[in-house]
PDB file of C-alpha atoms in Angstrom:
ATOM      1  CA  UNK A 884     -52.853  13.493 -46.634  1.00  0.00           C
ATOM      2  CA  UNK A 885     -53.514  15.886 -49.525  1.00  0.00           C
ATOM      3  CA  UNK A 886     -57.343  15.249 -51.556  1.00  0.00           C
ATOM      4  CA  UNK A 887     -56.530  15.008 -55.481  1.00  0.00           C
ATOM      5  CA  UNK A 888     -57.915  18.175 -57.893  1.00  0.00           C
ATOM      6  CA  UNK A 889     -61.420  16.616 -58.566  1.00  0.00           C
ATOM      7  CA  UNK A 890     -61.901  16.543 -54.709  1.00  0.00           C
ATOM      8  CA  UNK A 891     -60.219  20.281 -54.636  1.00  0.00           C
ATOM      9  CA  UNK A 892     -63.178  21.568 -57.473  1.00  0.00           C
ATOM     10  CA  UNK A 893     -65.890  19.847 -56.048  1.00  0.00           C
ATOM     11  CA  UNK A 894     -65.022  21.798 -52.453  1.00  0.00           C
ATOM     12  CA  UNK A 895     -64.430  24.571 -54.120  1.00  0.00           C
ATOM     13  CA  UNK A 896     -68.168  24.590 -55.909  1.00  0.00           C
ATOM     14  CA  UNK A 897     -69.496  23.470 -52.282  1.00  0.00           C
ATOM     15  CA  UNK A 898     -67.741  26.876 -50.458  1.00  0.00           C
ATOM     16  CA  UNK A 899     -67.868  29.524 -53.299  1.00  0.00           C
ATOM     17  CA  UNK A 900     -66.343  32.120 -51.076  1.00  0.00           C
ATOM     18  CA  UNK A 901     -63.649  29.424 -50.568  1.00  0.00           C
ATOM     19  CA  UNK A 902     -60.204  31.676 -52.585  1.00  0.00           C
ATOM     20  CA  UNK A 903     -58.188  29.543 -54.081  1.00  0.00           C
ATOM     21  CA  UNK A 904     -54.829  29.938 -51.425  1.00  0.00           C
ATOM     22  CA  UNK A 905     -57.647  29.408 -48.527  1.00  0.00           C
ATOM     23  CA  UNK A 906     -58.748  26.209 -50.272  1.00  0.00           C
ATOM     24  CA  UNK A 907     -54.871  25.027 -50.799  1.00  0.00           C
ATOM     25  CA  UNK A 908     -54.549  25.892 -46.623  1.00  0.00           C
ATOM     26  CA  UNK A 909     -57.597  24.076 -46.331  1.00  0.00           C
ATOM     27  CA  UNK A 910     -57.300  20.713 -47.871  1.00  0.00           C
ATOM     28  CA  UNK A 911     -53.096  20.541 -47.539  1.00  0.00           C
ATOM     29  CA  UNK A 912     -52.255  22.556 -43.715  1.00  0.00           C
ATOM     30  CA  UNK A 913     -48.869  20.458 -43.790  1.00  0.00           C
ATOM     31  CA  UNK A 914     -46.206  22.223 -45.907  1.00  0.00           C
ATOM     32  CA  UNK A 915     -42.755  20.534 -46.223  1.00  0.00           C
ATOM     33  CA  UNK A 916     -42.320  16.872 -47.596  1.00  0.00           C
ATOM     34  CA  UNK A 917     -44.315  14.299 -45.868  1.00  0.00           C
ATOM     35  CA  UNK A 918     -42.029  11.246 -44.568  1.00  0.00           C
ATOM     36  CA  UNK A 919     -44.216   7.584 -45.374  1.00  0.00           C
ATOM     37  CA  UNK A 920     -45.575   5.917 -42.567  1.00  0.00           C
ATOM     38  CA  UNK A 921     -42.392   3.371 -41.700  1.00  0.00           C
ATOM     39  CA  UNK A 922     -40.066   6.420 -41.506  1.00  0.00           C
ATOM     40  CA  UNK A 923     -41.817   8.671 -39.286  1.00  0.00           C
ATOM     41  CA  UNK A 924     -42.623   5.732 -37.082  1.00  0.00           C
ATOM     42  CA  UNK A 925     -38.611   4.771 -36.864  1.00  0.00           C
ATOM     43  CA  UNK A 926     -38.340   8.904 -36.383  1.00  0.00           C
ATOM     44  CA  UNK A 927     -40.506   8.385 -33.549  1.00  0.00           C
ATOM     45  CA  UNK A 928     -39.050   5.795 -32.146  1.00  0.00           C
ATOM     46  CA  UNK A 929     -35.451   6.892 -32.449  1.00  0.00           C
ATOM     47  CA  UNK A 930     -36.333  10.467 -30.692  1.00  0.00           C
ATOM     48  CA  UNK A 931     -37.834   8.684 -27.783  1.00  0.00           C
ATOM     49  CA  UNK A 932     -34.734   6.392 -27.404  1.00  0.00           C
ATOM     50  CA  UNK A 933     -32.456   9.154 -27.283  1.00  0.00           C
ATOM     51  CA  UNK A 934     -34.842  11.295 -24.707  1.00  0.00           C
ATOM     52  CA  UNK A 935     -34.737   8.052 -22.326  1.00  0.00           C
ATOM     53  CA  UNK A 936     -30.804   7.090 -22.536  1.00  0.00           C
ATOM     54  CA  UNK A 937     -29.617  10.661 -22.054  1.00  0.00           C
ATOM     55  CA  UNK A 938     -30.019  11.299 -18.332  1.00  0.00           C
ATOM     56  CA  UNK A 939     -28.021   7.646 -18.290  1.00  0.00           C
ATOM     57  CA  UNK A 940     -26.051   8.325 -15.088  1.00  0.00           C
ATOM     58  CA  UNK A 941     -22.929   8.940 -13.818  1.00  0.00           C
ATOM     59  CA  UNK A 942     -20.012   6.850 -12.387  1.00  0.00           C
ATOM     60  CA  UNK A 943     -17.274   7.411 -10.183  1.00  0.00           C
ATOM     61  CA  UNK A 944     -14.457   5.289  -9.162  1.00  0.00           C
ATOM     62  CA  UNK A 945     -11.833   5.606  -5.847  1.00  0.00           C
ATOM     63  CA  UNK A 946      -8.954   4.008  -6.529  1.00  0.00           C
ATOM     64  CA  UNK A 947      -7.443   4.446  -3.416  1.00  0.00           C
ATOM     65  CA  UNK A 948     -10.088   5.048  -0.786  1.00  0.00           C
ATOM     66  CA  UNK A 949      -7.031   5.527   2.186  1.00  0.00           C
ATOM     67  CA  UNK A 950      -3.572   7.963   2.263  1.00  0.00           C
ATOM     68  CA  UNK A 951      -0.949   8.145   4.611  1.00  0.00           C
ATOM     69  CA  UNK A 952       1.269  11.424   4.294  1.00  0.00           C
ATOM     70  CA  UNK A 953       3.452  13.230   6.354  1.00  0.00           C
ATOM     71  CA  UNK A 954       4.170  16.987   7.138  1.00  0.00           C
ATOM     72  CA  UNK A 955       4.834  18.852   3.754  1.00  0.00           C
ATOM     73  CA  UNK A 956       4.041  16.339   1.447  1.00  0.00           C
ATOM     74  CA  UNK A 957       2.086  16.823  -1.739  1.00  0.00           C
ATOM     75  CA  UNK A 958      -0.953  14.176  -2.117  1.00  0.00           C
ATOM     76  CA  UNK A 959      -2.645  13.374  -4.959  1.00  0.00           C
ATOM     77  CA  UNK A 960      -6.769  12.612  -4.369  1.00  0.00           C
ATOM     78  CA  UNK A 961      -7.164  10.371  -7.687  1.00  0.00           C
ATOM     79  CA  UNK A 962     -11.017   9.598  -9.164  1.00  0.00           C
ATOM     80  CA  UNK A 963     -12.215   8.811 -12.497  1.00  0.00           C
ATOM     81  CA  UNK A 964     -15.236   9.331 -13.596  1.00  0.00           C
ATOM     82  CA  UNK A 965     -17.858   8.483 -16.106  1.00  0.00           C
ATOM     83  CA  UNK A 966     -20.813  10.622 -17.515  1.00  0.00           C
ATOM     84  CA  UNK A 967     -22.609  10.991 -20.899  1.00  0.00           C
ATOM     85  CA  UNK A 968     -22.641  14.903 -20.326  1.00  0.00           C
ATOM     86  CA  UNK A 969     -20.396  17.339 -19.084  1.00  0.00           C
ATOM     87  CA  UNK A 970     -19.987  17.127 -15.128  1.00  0.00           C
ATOM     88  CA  UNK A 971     -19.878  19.259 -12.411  1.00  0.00           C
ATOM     89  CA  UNK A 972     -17.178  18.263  -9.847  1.00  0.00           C
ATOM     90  CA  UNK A 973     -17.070  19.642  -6.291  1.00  0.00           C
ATOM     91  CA  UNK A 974     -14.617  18.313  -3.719  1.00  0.00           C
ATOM     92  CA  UNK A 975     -15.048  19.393   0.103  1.00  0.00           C
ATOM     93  CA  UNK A 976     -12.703  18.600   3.375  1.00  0.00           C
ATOM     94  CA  UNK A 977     -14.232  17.338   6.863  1.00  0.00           C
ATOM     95  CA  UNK A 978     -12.452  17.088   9.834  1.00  0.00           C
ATOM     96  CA  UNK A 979     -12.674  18.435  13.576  1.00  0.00           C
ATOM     97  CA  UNK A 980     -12.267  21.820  12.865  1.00  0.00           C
ATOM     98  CA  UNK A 981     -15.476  21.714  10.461  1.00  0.00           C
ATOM     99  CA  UNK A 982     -16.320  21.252   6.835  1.00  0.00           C
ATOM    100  CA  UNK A 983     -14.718  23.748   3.807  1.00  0.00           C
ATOM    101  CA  UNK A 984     -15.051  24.090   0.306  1.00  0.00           C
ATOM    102  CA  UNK A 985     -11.842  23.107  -1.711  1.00  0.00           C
ATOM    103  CA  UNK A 986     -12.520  23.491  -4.991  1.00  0.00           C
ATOM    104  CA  UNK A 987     -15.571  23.455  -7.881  1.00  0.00           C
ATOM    105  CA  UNK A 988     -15.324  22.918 -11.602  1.00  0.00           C
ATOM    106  CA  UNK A 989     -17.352  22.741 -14.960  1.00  0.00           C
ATOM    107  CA  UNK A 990     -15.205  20.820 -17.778  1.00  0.00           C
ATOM    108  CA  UNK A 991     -14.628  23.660 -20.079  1.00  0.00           C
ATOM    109  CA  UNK A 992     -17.107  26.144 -18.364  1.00  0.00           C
ATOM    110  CA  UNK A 993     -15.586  27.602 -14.709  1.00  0.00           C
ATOM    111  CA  UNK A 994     -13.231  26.539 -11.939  1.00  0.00           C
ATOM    112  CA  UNK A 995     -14.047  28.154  -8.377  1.00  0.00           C
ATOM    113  CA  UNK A 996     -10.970  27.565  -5.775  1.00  0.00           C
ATOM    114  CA  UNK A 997     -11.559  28.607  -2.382  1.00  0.00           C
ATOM    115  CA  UNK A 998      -9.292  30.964  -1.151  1.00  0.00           C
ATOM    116  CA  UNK A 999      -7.656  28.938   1.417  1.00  0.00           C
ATOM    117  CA  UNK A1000      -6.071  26.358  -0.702  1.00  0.00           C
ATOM    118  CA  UNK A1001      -5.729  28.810  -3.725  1.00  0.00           C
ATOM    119  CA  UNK A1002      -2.130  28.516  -4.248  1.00  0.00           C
ATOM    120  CA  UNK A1003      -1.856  24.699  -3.356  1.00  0.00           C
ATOM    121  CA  UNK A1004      -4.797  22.855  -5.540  1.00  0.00           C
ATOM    122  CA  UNK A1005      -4.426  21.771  -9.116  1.00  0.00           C
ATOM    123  CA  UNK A1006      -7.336  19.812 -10.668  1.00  0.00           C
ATOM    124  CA  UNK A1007      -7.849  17.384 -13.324  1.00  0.00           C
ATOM    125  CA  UNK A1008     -10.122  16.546 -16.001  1.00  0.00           C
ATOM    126  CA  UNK A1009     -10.879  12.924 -14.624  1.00  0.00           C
ATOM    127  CA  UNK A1010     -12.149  14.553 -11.563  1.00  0.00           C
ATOM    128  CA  UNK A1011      -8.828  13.918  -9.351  1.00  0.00           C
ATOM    129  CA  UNK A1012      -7.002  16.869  -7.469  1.00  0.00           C
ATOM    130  CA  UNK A1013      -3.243  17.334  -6.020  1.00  0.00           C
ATOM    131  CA  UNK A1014      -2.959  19.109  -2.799  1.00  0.00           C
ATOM    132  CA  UNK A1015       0.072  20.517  -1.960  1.00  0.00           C
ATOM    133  CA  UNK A1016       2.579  20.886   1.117  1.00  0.00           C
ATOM    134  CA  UNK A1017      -0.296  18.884   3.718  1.00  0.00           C
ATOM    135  CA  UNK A1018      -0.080  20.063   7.652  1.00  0.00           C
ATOM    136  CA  UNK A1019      -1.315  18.292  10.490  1.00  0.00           C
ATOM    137  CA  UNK A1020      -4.668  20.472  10.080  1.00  0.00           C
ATOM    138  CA  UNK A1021      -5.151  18.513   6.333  1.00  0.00           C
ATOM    139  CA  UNK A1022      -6.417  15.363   8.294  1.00  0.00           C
ATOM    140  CA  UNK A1023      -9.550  14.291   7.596  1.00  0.00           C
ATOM    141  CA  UNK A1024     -12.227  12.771   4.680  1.00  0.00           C
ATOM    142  CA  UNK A1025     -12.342  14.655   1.565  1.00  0.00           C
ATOM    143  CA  UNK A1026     -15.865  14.137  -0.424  1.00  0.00           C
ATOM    144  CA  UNK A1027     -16.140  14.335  -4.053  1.00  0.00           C
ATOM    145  CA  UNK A1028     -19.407  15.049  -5.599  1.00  0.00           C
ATOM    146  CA  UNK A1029     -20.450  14.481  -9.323  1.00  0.00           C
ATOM    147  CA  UNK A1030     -23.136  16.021 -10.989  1.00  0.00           C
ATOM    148  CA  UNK A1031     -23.967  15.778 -14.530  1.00  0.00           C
ATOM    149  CA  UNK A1032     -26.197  18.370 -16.337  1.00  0.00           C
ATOM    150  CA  UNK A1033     -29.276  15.986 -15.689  1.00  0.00           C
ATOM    151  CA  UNK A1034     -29.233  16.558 -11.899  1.00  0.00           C
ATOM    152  CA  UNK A1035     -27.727  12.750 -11.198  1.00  0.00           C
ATOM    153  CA  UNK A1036     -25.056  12.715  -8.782  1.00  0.00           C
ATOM    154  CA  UNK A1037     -22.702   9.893  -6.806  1.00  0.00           C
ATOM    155  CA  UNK A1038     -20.681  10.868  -4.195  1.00  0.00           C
ATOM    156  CA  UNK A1039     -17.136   9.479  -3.673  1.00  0.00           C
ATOM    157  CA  UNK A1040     -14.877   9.879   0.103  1.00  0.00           C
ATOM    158  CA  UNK A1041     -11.491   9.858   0.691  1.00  0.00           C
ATOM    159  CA  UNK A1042      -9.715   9.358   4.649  1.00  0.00           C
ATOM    160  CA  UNK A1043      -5.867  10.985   4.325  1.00  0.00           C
ATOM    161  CA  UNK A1044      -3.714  10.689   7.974  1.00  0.00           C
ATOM    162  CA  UNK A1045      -1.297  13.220   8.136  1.00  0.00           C
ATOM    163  CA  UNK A1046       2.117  12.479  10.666  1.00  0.00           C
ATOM    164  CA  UNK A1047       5.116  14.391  11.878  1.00  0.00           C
ATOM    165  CA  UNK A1048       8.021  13.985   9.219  1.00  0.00           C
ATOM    166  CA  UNK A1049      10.132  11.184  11.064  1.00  0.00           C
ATOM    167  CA  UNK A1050      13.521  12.820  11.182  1.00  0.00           C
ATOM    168  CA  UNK A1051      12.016  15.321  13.201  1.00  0.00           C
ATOM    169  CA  UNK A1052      11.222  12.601  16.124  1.00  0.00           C
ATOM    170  CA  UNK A1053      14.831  11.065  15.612  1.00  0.00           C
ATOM    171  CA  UNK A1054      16.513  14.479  16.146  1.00  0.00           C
ATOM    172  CA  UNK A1055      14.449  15.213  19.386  1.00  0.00           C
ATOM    173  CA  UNK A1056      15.201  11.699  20.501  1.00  0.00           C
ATOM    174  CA  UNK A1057      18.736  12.460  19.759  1.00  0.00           C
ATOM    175  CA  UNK A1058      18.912  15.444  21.360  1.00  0.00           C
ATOM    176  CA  UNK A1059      17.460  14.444  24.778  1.00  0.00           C
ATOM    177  CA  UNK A1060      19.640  11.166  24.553  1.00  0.00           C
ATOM    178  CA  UNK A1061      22.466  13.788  24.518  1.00  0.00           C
ATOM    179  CA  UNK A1062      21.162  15.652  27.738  1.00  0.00           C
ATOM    180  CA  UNK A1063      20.695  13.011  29.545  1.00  0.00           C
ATOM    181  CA  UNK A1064      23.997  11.803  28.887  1.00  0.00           C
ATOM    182  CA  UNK A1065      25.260  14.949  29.937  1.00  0.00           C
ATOM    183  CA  UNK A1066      23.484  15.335  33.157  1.00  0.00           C
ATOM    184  CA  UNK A1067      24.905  11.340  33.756  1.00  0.00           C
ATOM    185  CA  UNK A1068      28.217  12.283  33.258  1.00  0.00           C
ATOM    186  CA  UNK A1069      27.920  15.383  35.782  1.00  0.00           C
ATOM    187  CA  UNK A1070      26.543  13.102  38.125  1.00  0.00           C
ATOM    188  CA  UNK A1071      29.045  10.561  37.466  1.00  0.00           C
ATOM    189  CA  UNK A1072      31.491  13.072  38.311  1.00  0.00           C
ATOM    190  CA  UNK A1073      30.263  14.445  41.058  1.00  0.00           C
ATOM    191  CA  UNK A1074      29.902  11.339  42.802  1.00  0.00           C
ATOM    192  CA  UNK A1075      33.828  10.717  42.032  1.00  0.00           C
ATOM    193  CA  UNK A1076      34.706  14.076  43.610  1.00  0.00           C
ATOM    194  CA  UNK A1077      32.523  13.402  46.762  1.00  0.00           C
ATOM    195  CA  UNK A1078      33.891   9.818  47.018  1.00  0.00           C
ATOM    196  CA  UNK A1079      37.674  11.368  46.592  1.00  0.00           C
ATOM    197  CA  UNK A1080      36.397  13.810  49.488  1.00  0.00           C
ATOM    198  CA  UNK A1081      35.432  11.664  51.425  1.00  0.00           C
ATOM    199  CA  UNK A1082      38.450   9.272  51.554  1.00  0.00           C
ATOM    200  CA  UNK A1083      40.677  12.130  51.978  1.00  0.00           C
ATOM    201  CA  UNK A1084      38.554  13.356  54.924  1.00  0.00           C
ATOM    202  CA  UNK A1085      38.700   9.777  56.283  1.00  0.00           C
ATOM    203  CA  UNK A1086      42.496   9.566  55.923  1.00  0.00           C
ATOM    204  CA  UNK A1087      43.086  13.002  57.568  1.00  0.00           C
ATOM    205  CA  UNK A1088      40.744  11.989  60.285  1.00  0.00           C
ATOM    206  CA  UNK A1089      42.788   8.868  60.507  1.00  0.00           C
ATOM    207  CA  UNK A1090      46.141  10.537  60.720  1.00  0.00           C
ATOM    208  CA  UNK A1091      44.861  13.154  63.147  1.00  0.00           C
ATOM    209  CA  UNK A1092      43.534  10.292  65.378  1.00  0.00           C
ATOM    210  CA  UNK A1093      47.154   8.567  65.314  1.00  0.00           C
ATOM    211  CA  UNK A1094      49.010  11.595  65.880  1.00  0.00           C
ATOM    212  CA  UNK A1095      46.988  12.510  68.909  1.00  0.00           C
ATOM    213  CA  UNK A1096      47.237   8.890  69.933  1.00  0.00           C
ATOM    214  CA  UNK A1097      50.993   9.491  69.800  1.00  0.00           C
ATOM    215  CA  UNK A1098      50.851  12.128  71.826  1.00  0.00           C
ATOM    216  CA  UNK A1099      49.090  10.588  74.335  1.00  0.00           C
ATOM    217  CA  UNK A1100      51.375   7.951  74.666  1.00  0.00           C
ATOM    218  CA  UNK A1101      54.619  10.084  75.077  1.00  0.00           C
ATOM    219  CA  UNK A1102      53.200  12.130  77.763  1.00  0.00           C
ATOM    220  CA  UNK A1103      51.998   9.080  79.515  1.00  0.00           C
ATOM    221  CA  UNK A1104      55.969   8.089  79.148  1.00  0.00           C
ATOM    222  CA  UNK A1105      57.197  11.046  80.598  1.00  0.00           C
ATOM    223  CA  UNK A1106      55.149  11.026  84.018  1.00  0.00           C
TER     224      UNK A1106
END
């Protein structure tokens, strides 16, 4: 608070080597208008409010926790989440064959794609990512990490089963349906021509045992 100008000349008498711009430094050090005592309070108070609901989290929602896909197929991993700030989002793959780096993104700062899935990722801004043409090898959890610029995270997981595409198993079934019909007919055949064998064999053996018999008979007729 700032003295009035009898209080300024009565210093100034008491401190004669006092200048006049020292004494104003002196006796008024705040420059700038001075804000009464309910404002600055509520200035206070409002600063320290905002300070303590910034870093106010971040949420993350899964809609769909579990995907089935087959060979080829394009999958969409869908999140949404929720942060005052702006985010980081990093998504990751685990399976048998280890743990890799899919993608990592700043809204409106940087996107880093690994080179592995460069050409078959597209992200978007609620945090969700498309992967494209799956193999057998895309099995696995995929783990989504949020981070907003206050260093809070959440962590979301997602389990996608990859299978064979299904015409695939009808045409092999088809196909060895075929061969083994094939290789039943051959047989069936076969066993036709060695049944007609054999009852020709039998009937030759029959007729060669009459005619002999025949013979038999007219020499014994003769003597």
């Amino acid at each position: 608070m700032c003295l009035p100008q009898s209080a300024e000349r009565e210093t100034a008498e008491d401190n004669p080597s006092s200048k006049t711009g020292h004494r104003d430094r002196k006796i008024c050090p705040a420059r700038g208008p001075i804000l009464p005592g309910h404002s600055l309070l509520h200035h206070l108070h409002t600063h320290c409010l905002l300070s303590l609901s910034a870093p106010g989290g971040v949420s993350l929602t899964v809609p769909q926790p579990n995907i089935n896909a087959t060979v080829a197929q394009n999958i969409l991993l869908s999140v949404e989440y929720y942060c005052r700030g702006v985010a980081t989002v990093e998504w990751k793959h685990v399976s048998s064959w280890g743990t890799t780096r899919i993608v990592e993104w700043k809204s409106g700062n940087y996107v880093n794609i690994s080179a592995v899935y460069k050409d078959r990722v597209t992200i978007f801004e609620n945090g969700s990512i498309e992967l494209r043409n799956v193999g057998m090898r895309d099995a696995g959890y995929y783990l989504v990490t949020v981070t907003e610029e206050y260093g809070t995270n959440t962590y979301g997981a997602i389990i996608v089963n990859v299978y064979e595409i299904i015409y695939e198993d009808i045409h092999f079934v088809a196909v060895l349906f075929a061969f083994l019909a094939a290789v039943s007919a051959i047989l069936i055949c076969f066993m036709w021509l060695c049944n007609k064998s054999l009852h020709l064999f039998q009937k030759t053996t029959h007729k060669l045992s009459a005619s002999t018999t025949e013979e038999i008979e007219l020499e014994t007729i003769e003597c």
